[in-house]
Coordinates of C-alpha atoms in Angstrom, one line a residue:
L180 CA -12.4 23.2 -17.0
L181 CA -14.2 20.6 -14.9
D182 CA -12.6 17.7 -16.8
N183 CA -9.2 19.2 -16.2
L184 CA -9.9 19.5 -12.5
K185 CA -11.2 15.9 -12.4
T186 CA -8.0 14.6 -13.9
G187 CA -5.7 16.9 -12.0
S188 CA -4.1 18.2 -15.1
A189 CA -4.7 21.9 -14.4
N190 CA -4.1 24.6 -11.9
V191 CA -6.6 27.4 -12.6
A192 CA -7.1 30.9 -11.4
I193 CA -10.5 32.4 -12.1
T194 CA -10.4 36.2 -12.1
G195 CA -12.9 39.0 -12.6
L196 CA -14.5 42.0 -11.1
A197 CA -16.5 41.9 -7.8
G198 CA -20.0 40.6 -8.3
C199 CA -19.4 38.9 -11.7
G200 CA -20.1 35.3 -10.3
K201 CA -16.7 33.9 -9.4
S202 CA -17.8 32.5 -6.1
M203 CA -21.0 31.1 -7.6
L204 CA -19.0 29.3 -10.3
M205 CA -16.6 27.9 -7.6
K206 CA -19.5 26.6 -5.6
W207 CA -21.2 25.1 -8.7
M208 CA -17.8 23.4 -9.6
A209 CA -17.5 22.0 -6.1
L210 CA -21.0 20.6 -6.2
S211 CA -20.4 19.1 -9.6
L212 CA -17.2 17.5 -8.4
I213 CA -19.0 16.1 -5.4
R214 CA -21.7 14.5 -7.5
T215 CA -19.2 12.8 -9.8
I216 CA -16.7 11.6 -7.1
P217 CA -17.3 7.9 -8.2
N218 CA -16.1 8.8 -11.7
H219 CA -12.9 10.7 -10.9
Q220 CA -12.1 9.5 -7.3
R221 CA -10.9 12.9 -6.1
I222 CA -12.2 14.7 -3.0
P223 CA -13.2 18.4 -3.6
L224 CA -12.4 20.9 -0.8
F225 CA -14.2 24.2 -1.2
I226 CA -12.4 26.7 1.0
E227 CA -13.3 30.3 1.5
I228 CA -10.2 32.2 2.4
R229 CA -12.1 34.5 4.8
D230 CA -13.1 31.4 6.9
L231 CA -9.5 30.2 7.4
V232 CA -8.0 30.7 10.8
W233 CA -4.6 32.1 10.4
S234 CA -2.1 31.5 13.3
S235 CA 0.4 34.0 14.6
D236 CA 3.1 31.8 13.2
E237 CA 4.2 33.4 10.0
N238 CA 6.0 30.2 8.9
E239 CA 2.9 28.0 9.1
S240 CA 2.3 26.4 5.7
L241 CA -0.9 26.9 3.7
E242 CA -1.2 23.1 3.7
N243 CA -1.4 23.1 7.5
I244 CA -3.9 26.0 7.6
I245 CA -6.1 24.1 5.2
F246 CA -5.7 20.9 7.1
R247 CA -6.8 22.6 10.3
S248 CA -9.8 24.1 8.6
C249 CA -10.9 20.7 7.1
T250 CA -10.5 18.5 10.2
E251 CA -11.5 18.2 13.8
P252 CA -8.8 18.0 16.6
S253 CA -9.8 14.4 17.1
A254 CA -9.4 13.5 13.4
R255 CA -7.6 10.2 12.7
C256 CA -5.9 11.7 9.6
T257 CA -2.6 13.4 10.2
L258 CA -1.1 16.4 8.6
D259 CA 1.5 14.2 6.9
Q260 CA -1.2 12.0 5.4
F261 CA -3.1 15.1 4.2
V262 CA 0.0 16.5 2.6
I263 CA 0.7 13.2 0.9
G264 CA -3.0 13.2 -0.4
L265 CA -2.5 16.8 -1.7
R266 CA 0.7 15.8 -3.5
N267 CA -0.8 12.7 -5.0
G268 CA -3.8 14.5 -6.3
I269 CA -6.5 13.0 -4.1
F270 CA -8.0 16.4 -3.4
V271 CA -9.3 19.2 -5.7
V272 CA -8.7 22.3 -3.7
L273 CA -11.0 25.2 -4.6
L274 CA -9.8 28.4 -2.9
D275 CA -12.4 31.2 -3.0
G276 CA -11.9 34.8 -2.2
I277 CA -8.2 35.5 -3.0
D278 CA -8.6 39.2 -3.5

């Protein structure tokens, strides 16, 4: 699973009952990916859905919501650059808590 995430060759959904360790697995995968960034050159983004700030705009993209959660208002990176990075596989996005 980690090898597939490192190469960008997989989209994975991890499912299970409450308390079975899904969040712990996701955090472990994020830490493992961080430790091996020099090998795979991808940036892991561990995002807990409950921590995202949803706007009142129903048409706001998930990409924009994630961008706002990962950057400061004074960031030099733009949303367009972030989206390009997502589409080019620069990031490994680990979304936790989709219940």
